[in-house]
Amino acid sequence: MTSFPNLDAFTAHAGQELGTTDWVTISQEQIQLFADATGDHQWIHLEPDRAARESPFKTTIAHGFLTLSLAPRLLSEIYTIESVKMGVNYGANKIRFTNAVPSGSRLRMKAWLHHVEPTNANEGARGVRVIIECVFEVEGQTKPACVAELISLLFE
């Protein structure tokens, strides 16, 4: 974990790698819970027998957005900024789901601090808009599962 004392130190790190998480297992139970939360009950995610017969992956796979939704959790394992009181998702510039995440596989994320710029003060709070490039890797695969440029607002 990399720790920055404040936004100035974080900003100075722009253009550099932030780090890599440990591996996390993506379970069928987690996939089921995500399907229930989102209403996306497509068989490719939830029916192991049918997936074994009909899917090119021969098993169920995680939803792409399940993979992406792990970004806040995984980023919190990579870096912290001591002075930041609040962070909010602002959006994304680019998201690509480039490989499947089979149920039971292990996933990790690498992150780079792409860009930092000041944002308008919000009721006196000092903040920045950051773009972090996130690459989600599946253990044993050369092609990443997801590549995303995520934008956040961070406030001191």
Coordinates of N, CA, C and O in Angstrom, one line a residue:
M1 N 0.9 -1.2 0.0 CA 0.0 0.0 0.0 C 0.9 1.2 0.0 O 1.8 1.3 0.8
T2 N 0.6 2.2 -0.9 CA 1.3 3.4 -0.9 C 0.4 4.5 -0.2 O -0.8 4.6 -0.4
S3 N 1.0 5.2 0.7 CA 0.3 6.2 1.5 C 0.9 7.6 1.1 O 2.1 7.8 1.0
F4 N 0.0 8.5 0.8 CA 0.3 9.9 0.5 C -0.2 10.8 1.6 O -1.4 10.6 2.1
P5 N 0.5 11.8 2.1 CA 0.1 12.6 3.2 C -1.1 13.5 2.8 O -1.9 13.9 3.6
N6 N -1.1 14.0 1.5 CA -2.1 15.0 1.0 C -2.2 14.9 -0.5 O -1.5 14.2 -1.2
L7 N -3.1 15.8 -1.0 CA -3.3 15.8 -2.4 C -2.2 16.3 -3.2 O -1.9 15.9 -4.4
D8 N -1.4 17.2 -2.6 CA -0.2 17.7 -3.3 C 0.8 16.5 -3.6 O 1.3 16.4 -4.7
A9 N 1.0 15.7 -2.6 CA 1.9 14.6 -2.8 C 1.3 13.6 -3.8 O 2.1 13.0 -4.6
F10 N 0.0 13.4 -3.8 CA -0.6 12.5 -4.7 C -0.5 13.0 -6.1 O -0.2 12.3 -7.1
T11 N -0.7 14.3 -6.3 CA -0.7 15.0 -7.6 C 0.8 14.8 -8.2 O 0.9 14.6 -9.4
A12 N 1.8 14.9 -7.3 CA 3.1 14.8 -7.8 C 3.4 13.4 -8.3 O 4.4 13.2 -9.0
H13 N 2.6 12.4 -8.0 CA 2.8 11.0 -8.4 C 2.2 10.8 -9.8 O 2.3 9.7 -10.3
A14 N 1.5 11.8 -10.4 CA 0.8 11.6 -11.7 C 1.8 11.0 -12.7 O 2.9 11.4 -12.8
G15 N 1.2 10.1 -13.5 CA 2.0 9.5 -14.5 C 2.8 8.2 -14.1 O 3.5 7.6 -14.9
Q16 N 2.6 7.9 -12.8 CA 3.3 6.7 -12.3 C 2.4 5.6 -11.8 O 1.2 5.8 -11.6
E17 N 2.9 4.4 -11.7 CA 2.2 3.3 -11.2 C 1.8 3.5 -9.7 O 2.7 4.0 -8.9
L18 N 0.6 3.1 -9.3 CA 0.2 3.2 -7.9 C 0.5 1.8 -7.2 O 0.8 1.8 -6.1
G19 N 0.3 0.7 -7.9 CA 0.5 -0.6 -7.3 C -0.4 -1.7 -7.9 O -1.1 -1.5 -8.8
T20 N -0.2 -2.8 -7.2 CA -1.0 -4.0 -7.6 C -1.6 -4.7 -6.4 O -0.9 -4.7 -5.3
T21 N -2.8 -5.1 -6.5 CA -3.4 -5.8 -5.3 C -3.0 -7.3 -5.2 O -2.4 -7.8 -6.1
D22 N -3.4 -7.9 -4.1 CA -3.3 -9.3 -3.9 C -4.4 -9.9 -4.8 O -5.3 -9.2 -5.2
W23 N -4.3 -11.2 -5.0 CA -5.3 -11.9 -5.7 C -6.6 -12.1 -4.9 O -6.5 -12.3 -3.7
V24 N -7.8 -12.0 -5.5 CA -9.1 -12.2 -4.9 C -9.8 -13.3 -5.7 O -9.7 -13.3 -6.9
T25 N -10.5 -14.2 -5.0 CA -11.2 -15.2 -5.7 C -12.6 -14.7 -6.0 O -13.3 -14.2 -5.1
I26 N -13.1 -15.0 -7.2 CA -14.4 -14.6 -7.7 C -15.3 -15.9 -7.6 O -15.2 -16.8 -8.4
S27 N -16.1 -16.0 -6.6 CA -16.9 -17.2 -6.3 C -18.2 -17.1 -7.1 O -18.7 -16.1 -7.4
Q28 N -18.8 -18.3 -7.2 CA -20.1 -18.4 -7.9 C -21.2 -17.7 -7.0 O -22.1 -17.1 -7.5
E29 N -21.0 -17.8 -5.7 CA -21.9 -17.1 -4.7 C -21.9 -15.6 -5.0 O -22.9 -14.9 -5.0
Q30 N -20.7 -15.0 -5.1 CA -20.5 -13.6 -5.4 C -21.2 -13.2 -6.7 O -21.9 -12.2 -6.8
I31 N -21.0 -14.1 -7.7 CA -21.7 -13.8 -9.0 C -23.2 -13.9 -8.8 O -23.9 -13.0 -9.4
Q32 N -23.7 -14.8 -8.1 CA -25.2 -14.9 -7.8 C -25.7 -13.7 -7.1 O -26.7 -13.1 -7.5
L33 N -25.0 -13.2 -6.1 CA -25.4 -12.0 -5.3 C -25.4 -10.8 -6.2 O -26.3 -10.0 -6.1
F34 N -24.4 -10.7 -7.1 CA -24.4 -9.5 -8.1 C -25.6 -9.6 -9.0 O -26.2 -8.6 -9.3
A35 N -25.9 -10.8 -9.5 CA -27.0 -11.0 -10.4 C -28.3 -10.6 -9.7 O -29.2 -9.9 -10.3
D36 N -28.4 -11.0 -8.4 CA -29.6 -10.6 -7.7 C -29.7 -9.1 -7.4 O -30.8 -8.5 -7.5
A37 N -28.6 -8.5 -7.2 CA -28.6 -7.0 -6.9 C -28.9 -6.2 -8.2 O -29.5 -5.2 -8.1
T38 N -28.5 -6.7 -9.3 CA -28.6 -6.0 -10.6 C -29.8 -6.4 -11.4 O -30.2 -5.7 -12.4
G39 N -30.3 -7.6 -11.2 CA -31.4 -8.2 -12.0 C -30.9 -8.8 -13.3 O -31.7 -9.2 -14.2
D40 N -29.6 -8.9 -13.4 CA -29.0 -9.6 -14.6 C -28.8 -11.0 -14.3 O -27.7 -11.5 -13.8
H41 N -29.8 -11.9 -14.7 CA -29.7 -13.3 -14.4 C -29.5 -14.1 -15.7 O -29.9 -15.3 -15.8
Q42 N -28.7 -13.6 -16.6 CA -28.3 -14.4 -17.8 C -27.7 -15.7 -17.4 O -26.8 -15.8 -16.5
W43 N -28.0 -16.8 -18.1 CA -27.6 -18.1 -17.8 C -26.1 -18.2 -17.8 O -25.5 -19.0 -17.1
I44 N -25.4 -17.5 -18.6 CA -23.9 -17.6 -18.7 C -23.2 -17.3 -17.3 O -22.1 -17.7 -17.1
H45 N -24.0 -16.6 -16.5 CA -23.4 -16.3 -15.1 C -23.9 -17.2 -14.1 O -23.2 -17.4 -13.1
L46 N -25.1 -17.8 -14.3 CA -25.8 -18.5 -13.2 C -26.0 -20.0 -13.3 O -26.4 -20.7 -12.4
E47 N -25.9 -20.5 -14.5 CA -26.2 -21.9 -14.8 C -25.0 -22.7 -15.1 O -24.7 -22.9 -16.3
P48 N -24.3 -23.3 -14.1 CA -23.0 -24.0 -14.4 C -23.2 -25.2 -15.4 O -22.3 -25.4 -16.3
D49 N -24.2 -26.0 -15.3 CA -24.4 -27.1 -16.2 C -24.6 -26.7 -17.6 O -24.0 -27.2 -18.5
R50 N -25.4 -25.7 -17.8 CA -25.7 -25.2 -19.2 C -24.4 -24.5 -19.7 O -24.1 -24.7 -20.9
A51 N -23.7 -23.7 -18.8 CA -22.5 -23.1 -19.3 C -21.4 -24.1 -19.7 O -20.7 -23.9 -20.7
A52 N -21.4 -25.2 -19.0 CA -20.4 -26.3 -19.3 C -20.7 -26.9 -20.7 O -19.8 -27.2 -21.4
R53 N -22.0 -26.9 -21.0 CA -22.4 -27.5 -22.3 C -22.4 -26.5 -23.5 O -21.9 -26.8 -24.6
E54 N -22.8 -25.3 -23.2 CA -23.1 -24.3 -24.3 C -22.1 -23.1 -24.4 O -22.1 -22.5 -25.4
S55 N -21.4 -22.8 -23.4 CA -20.6 -21.6 -23.4 C -19.2 -22.0 -23.9 O -18.6 -23.0 -23.6
P56 N -18.6 -21.0 -24.6 CA -17.2 -21.2 -25.1 C -16.2 -21.3 -23.9 O -15.1 -21.7 -24.0
F57 N -16.7 -20.7 -22.7 CA -15.8 -20.7 -21.5 C -15.9 -22.0 -20.7 O -15.1 -22.2 -19.8
K58 N -16.9 -22.8 -21.0 CA -17.2 -24.1 -20.3 C -17.4 -24.0 -18.8 O -17.4 -25.0 -18.1
T59 N -17.7 -22.8 -18.4 CA -18.1 -22.6 -17.0 C -18.8 -21.2 -16.9 O -18.8 -20.5 -17.9
T60 N -19.5 -21.0 -15.8 CA -20.1 -19.6 -15.6 C -19.0 -18.6 -15.5 O -17.8 -18.9 -15.1
I61 N -19.3 -17.4 -15.8 CA -18.4 -16.3 -15.8 C -19.0 -15.1 -15.0 O -20.2 -15.0 -14.9
A62 N -18.1 -14.3 -14.4 CA -18.6 -13.1 -13.7 C -19.1 -12.1 -14.7 O -18.6 -12.0 -15.8
H63 N -20.1 -11.3 -14.3 CA -20.5 -10.1 -15.0 C -19.4 -9.2 -15.2 O -18.6 -9.0 -14.3
G64 N -19.3 -8.5 -16.4 CA -18.2 -7.5 -16.6 C -18.3 -6.4 -15.5 O -17.3 -6.0 -15.0
F65 N -19.6 -6.0 -15.2 CA -19.7 -4.9 -14.3 C -19.4 -5.4 -12.8 O -19.1 -4.5 -12.0
L66 N -19.5 -6.7 -12.6 CA -19.1 -7.2 -11.3 C -17.6 -6.9 -11.1 O -17.1 -6.4 -10.1
T67 N -16.8 -7.3 -12.2 CA -15.4 -7.1 -12.2 C -15.1 -5.6 -11.9 O -14.3 -5.2 -11.1
L68 N -15.7 -4.7 -12.7 CA -15.5 -3.3 -12.6 C -15.9 -2.8 -11.2 O -15.2 -1.9 -10.7
S69 N -17.0 -3.3 -10.6 CA -17.4 -2.8 -9.3 C -16.5 -3.1 -8.2 O -16.6 -2.5 -7.1
L70 N -15.5 -4.0 -8.5 CA -14.5 -4.3 -7.4 C -13.4 -3.1 -7.4 O -12.6 -3.1 -6.4
A71 N -13.4 -2.2 -8.3 CA -12.4 -1.2 -8.3 C -12.3 -0.4 -7.0 O -11.1 -0.2 -6.5
P72 N -13.3 0.1 -6.4 CA -13.1 0.9 -5.2 C -12.5 0.1 -4.1 O -11.6 0.5 -3.4
R73 N -13.0 -1.2 -3.9 CA -12.4 -2.1 -2.9 C -10.9 -2.3 -3.2 O -10.0 -2.2 -2.3
L74 N -10.6 -2.6 -4.4 CA -9.2 -2.9 -4.8 C -8.3 -1.7 -4.7 O -7.2 -1.8 -4.3
L75 N -8.8 -0.5 -5.1 CA -8.0 0.7 -5.0 C -7.7 1.0 -3.6 O -6.6 1.5 -3.3
S76 N -8.6 0.7 -2.7 CA -8.3 1.0 -1.3 C -7.2 0.1 -0.7 O -6.6 0.4 0.3
E77 N -6.9 -1.0 -1.4 CA -5.8 -1.8 -1.0 C -4.4 -1.3 -1.6 O -3.4 -1.7 -1.2
I78 N -4.5 -0.5 -2.6 CA -3.3 0.0 -3.3 C -2.8 1.3 -2.7 O -1.6 1.5 -2.6
Y79 N -3.7 2.3 -2.5 CA -3.2 3.6 -2.0 C -4.2 4.2 -1.0 O -5.4 3.9 -1.0
T80 N -3.7 5.1 -0.2 CA -4.5 6.0 0.6 C -3.9 7.4 0.6 O -2.7 7.6 0.4
I81 N -4.8 8.3 0.8 CA -4.4 9.7 1.0 C -4.9 10.2 2.3 O -6.1 10.3 2.5
E82 N -4.0 10.4 3.2 CA -4.3 10.7 4.6 C -5.2 11.9 4.8 O -6.1 11.9 5.6
S83 N -5.0 13.0 4.0 CA -5.8 14.2 4.2 C -7.2 14.2 3.5 O -8.0 15.1 3.8
V84 N -7.5 13.2 2.7 CA -8.7 13.1 2.0 C -9.9 12.7 2.9 O -9.8 11.7 3.6
K85 N -10.9 13.6 2.9 CA -12.1 13.3 3.8 C -13.2 12.6 3.0 O -14.0 12.0 3.6
M86 N -13.2 12.8 1.7 CA -14.3 12.2 0.9 C -13.8 12.0 -0.5 O -13.1 12.9 -1.1
G87 N -14.3 10.9 -1.1 CA -14.1 10.7 -2.5 C -15.4 10.2 -3.2 O -16.1 9.5 -2.5
V88 N -15.6 10.6 -4.4 CA -16.8 10.2 -5.1 C -16.5 9.8 -6.5 O -15.6 10.3 -7.1
N89 N -17.2 8.8 -7.0 CA -17.1 8.4 -8.4 C -17.6 9.5 -9.3 O -18.7 10.1 -9.0
Y90 N -16.9 9.8 -10.4 CA -17.3 10.9 -11.3 C -17.6 10.3 -12.6 O -18.4 10.9 -13.4
G91 N -17.0 9.1 -13.0 CA -17.4 8.5 -14.3 C -16.2 7.7 -14.8 O -15.3 7.3 -14.0
A92 N -16.2 7.6 -16.1 CA -15.1 6.8 -16.8 C -14.9 7.4 -18.2 O -15.9 7.8 -18.8
N93 N -13.7 7.4 -18.6 CA -13.4 7.7 -20.0 C -13.5 6.6 -20.9 O -13.9 6.7 -22.0
K94 N -13.0 5.4 -20.4 CA -13.0 4.2 -21.3 C -13.1 3.0 -20.4 O -12.4 2.9 -19.4
I95 N -13.9 2.1 -20.8 CA -14.0 0.8 -20.2 C -14.1 -0.3 -21.2 O -14.9 -0.2 -22.2
R96 N -13.3 -1.3 -21.1 CA -13.3 -2.4 -22.1 C -13.2 -3.7 -21.3 O -12.4 -3.9 -20.4
F97 N -14.2 -4.7 -21.6 CA -14.2 -6.0 -21.0 C -13.5 -6.9 -22.0 O -14.2 -7.3 -23.0
T98 N -12.2 -7.2 -21.8 CA -11.5 -7.8 -22.9 C -11.3 -9.3 -22.7 O -10.7 -10.0 -23.6
N99 N -11.7 -9.9 -21.5 CA -11.5 -11.3 -21.3 C -12.6 -11.7 -20.2 O -12.9 -10.9 -19.4
A100 N -12.9 -13.0 -20.2 CA -13.9 -13.5 -19.2 C -13.2 -13.7 -17.9 O -12.0 -14.0 -17.8
V101 N -14.0 -13.7 -16.8 CA -13.6 -14.0 -15.5 C -14.4 -15.2 -15.1 O -15.5 -15.1 -14.6
P102 N -13.8 -16.4 -15.2 CA -14.5 -17.7 -14.9 C -14.8 -17.7 -13.4 O -14.0 -17.3 -12.6
S103 N -15.9 -18.3 -13.0 CA -16.3 -18.5 -11.6 C -15.1 -19.4 -11.0 O -14.7 -20.3 -11.6
G104 N -14.7 -18.9 -9.8 CA -13.7 -19.6 -9.1 C -12.3 -19.2 -9.4 O -11.3 -19.6 -8.8
S105 N -12.2 -18.3 -10.4 CA -10.8 -17.8 -10.8 C -10.4 -16.7 -9.8 O -11.2 -16.2 -9.0
R106 N -9.1 -16.4 -9.9 CA -8.5 -15.3 -9.1 C -8.2 -14.1 -9.9 O -7.7 -14.2 -11.0
L107 N -8.5 -12.9 -9.3 CA -8.4 -11.7 -10.0 C -7.5 -10.7 -9.2 O -7.6 -10.8 -8.0
R108 N -6.8 -9.9 -9.9 CA -6.1 -8.8 -9.2 C -6.1 -7.5 -10.1 O -6.5 -7.6 -11.3
M109 N -5.8 -6.4 -9.5 CA -5.9 -5.2 -10.2 C -4.5 -4.4 -10.1 O -4.0 -4.3 -9.0
K110 N -4.1 -3.9 -11.2 CA -3.0 -2.9 -11.3 C -3.5 -1.6 -11.6 O -4.5 -1.4 -12.3
A111 N -2.9 -0.5 -11.0 CA -3.4 0.8 -11.2 C -2.3 1.8 -11.4 O -1.2 1.7 -10.8
W112 N -2.6 2.8 -12.3 CA -1.6 3.9 -12.6 C -2.4 5.2 -12.4 O -3.5 5.3 -12.8
L113 N -1.7 6.1 -11.8 CA -2.3 7.5 -11.7 C -2.0 8.2 -13.0 O -0.9 8.7 -13.2
H114 N -3.0 8.3 -13.8 CA -2.9 8.8 -15.1 C -2.8 10.3 -15.1 O -1.9 10.9 -15.7
H115 N -3.7 11.0 -14.4 CA -3.8 12.5 -14.5 C -4.5 13.0 -13.2 O -5.4 12.3 -12.7
V116 N -4.1 14.2 -12.8 CA -4.7 14.9 -11.7 C -4.9 16.3 -12.0 O -4.0 16.9 -12.6
E117 N -6.1 16.9 -11.8 CA -6.3 18.3 -12.1 C -7.2 18.9 -11.0 O -8.0 18.2 -10.4
P118 N -7.0 20.2 -10.7 CA -7.9 20.8 -9.7 C -9.4 20.8 -10.1 O -9.7 20.8 -11.3
T119 N -10.2 20.8 -9.1 CA -11.7 20.9 -9.4 C -12.2 22.1 -8.7 O -11.5 22.6 -7.8
N120 N -13.3 22.5 -9.1 CA -13.9 23.7 -8.4 C -14.1 23.4 -6.9 O -14.6 22.3 -6.5
A121 N -13.9 24.4 -6.1 CA -14.1 24.3 -4.7 C -15.6 24.0 -4.4 O -16.5 24.7 -5.0
N122 N -15.9 23.1 -3.5 CA -17.2 22.8 -3.2 C -17.4 23.2 -1.7 O -17.0 22.5 -0.8
E123 N -18.1 24.3 -1.5 CA -18.3 24.8 -0.2 C -17.0 24.9 0.6 O -16.9 24.5 1.8
G124 N -15.9 25.4 0.0 CA -14.7 25.6 0.7 C -13.8 24.4 0.7 O -12.6 24.5 1.2
A125 N -14.2 23.2 0.2 CA -13.4 22.1 0.2 C -12.4 22.1 -0.9 O -12.7 22.6 -2.0
R126 N -11.2 21.7 -0.7 CA -10.1 21.7 -1.7 C -10.2 20.3 -2.3 O -10.2 19.3 -1.6
G127 N -10.3 20.2 -3.7 CA -10.4 18.9 -4.3 C -9.7 18.8 -5.6 O -9.3 19.8 -6.2
V128 N -9.6 17.6 -6.1 CA -9.0 17.3 -7.4 C -9.9 16.2 -8.1 O -10.6 15.5 -7.5
R129 N -9.7 16.3 -9.5 CA -10.3 15.2 -10.3 C -9.2 14.3 -10.7 O -8.2 14.8 -11.3
V130 N -9.3 13.0 -10.5 CA -8.2 12.1 -10.8 C -8.7 11.1 -11.8 O -9.8 10.7 -11.8
I131 N -7.8 10.7 -12.7 CA -8.0 9.6 -13.7 C -7.0 8.5 -13.3 O -5.8 8.7 -13.3
I132 N -7.6 7.4 -13.0 CA -6.7 6.2 -12.7 C -7.0 5.1 -13.7 O -8.2 4.7 -13.9
E133 N -6.0 4.6 -14.3 CA -6.1 3.5 -15.2 C -6.0 2.2 -14.4 O -5.1 2.0 -13.6
C134 N -7.0 1.4 -14.5 CA -7.2 0.1 -13.8 C -7.1 -1.0 -14.8 O -7.9 -1.0 -15.7
V135 N -6.3 -2.0 -14.5 CA -6.2 -3.2 -15.3 C -6.5 -4.4 -14.4 O -5.7 -4.6 -13.5
F136 N -7.5 -5.1 -14.7 CA -8.0 -6.3 -14.0 C -7.4 -7.5 -14.7 O -7.8 -7.8 -15.8
E137 N -6.6 -8.3 -13.9 CA -5.9 -9.5 -14.5 C -6.5 -10.7 -13.9 O -6.9 -10.8 -12.7
V138 N -6.7 -11.8 -14.7 CA -7.1 -13.1 -14.3 C -5.9 -14.0 -14.2 O -5.1 -14.0 -15.1
E139 N -5.7 -14.6 -13.0 CA -4.5 -15.5 -12.8 C -4.4 -16.5 -13.9 O -5.4 -17.2 -14.3
G140 N -3.3 -16.7 -14.5 CA -3.0 -17.6 -15.6 C -3.4 -17.2 -17.0 O -3.2 -17.9 -17.9
Q141 N -3.9 -16.0 -17.1 CA -4.3 -15.4 -18.4 C -3.4 -14.3 -18.8 O -3.0 -13.5 -17.9
T142 N -3.1 -14.2 -20.1 CA -2.2 -13.1 -20.5 C -3.0 -11.9 -20.8 O -2.5 -10.7 -20.7
K143 N -4.2 -12.0 -21.3 CA -5.1 -10.9 -21.6 C -5.9 -10.5 -20.4 O -6.5 -11.3 -19.7
P144 N -5.9 -9.2 -20.1 CA -6.7 -8.7 -18.9 C -8.2 -8.9 -19.1 O -8.7 -9.0 -20.2
A145 N -8.9 -9.0 -18.0 CA -10.3 -9.1 -18.0 C -11.0 -7.8 -18.3 O -12.0 -7.7 -19.0
C146 N -10.4 -6.7 -17.8 CA -11.0 -5.4 -17.9 C -9.9 -4.3 -17.9 O -9.0 -4.5 -17.1
V147 N -10.1 -3.3 -18.7 CA -9.2 -2.2 -18.7 C -10.1 -0.9 -18.6 O -11.0 -0.8 -19.4
A148 N -9.9 -0.1 -17.6 CA -10.8 1.0 -17.4 C -10.0 2.3 -17.0 O -9.1 2.2 -16.1
E149 N -10.4 3.4 -17.5 CA -10.0 4.7 -17.0 C -11.1 5.3 -16.1 O -12.1 5.7 -16.6
L150 N -10.9 5.3 -14.8 CA -11.9 5.7 -13.9 C -11.6 7.1 -13.4 O -10.4 7.4 -13.1
I151 N -12.6 7.9 -13.2 CA -12.5 9.3 -12.8 C -13.1 9.4 -11.4 O -14.3 9.0 -11.2
S152 N -12.4 10.0 -10.5 CA -12.9 10.3 -9.1 C -12.7 11.7 -8.8 O -11.8 12.3 -9.3
L153 N -13.5 12.2 -7.8 CA -13.3 13.5 -7.2 C -12.9 13.2 -5.8 O -13.5 12.4 -5.1
L154 N -11.8 13.8 -5.4 CA -11.2 13.7 -4.0 C -11.2 15.0 -3.3 O -10.7 16.0 -3.9
F155 N -11.6 15.1 -2.1 CA -11.7 16.3 -1.3 C -11.0 16.3 0.0 O -11.1 15.3 0.7
E156 N -10.2 17.3 0.3 CA -9.6 17.4 1.6 C -10.5 18.2 2.5 O -11.3 19.0 2.1

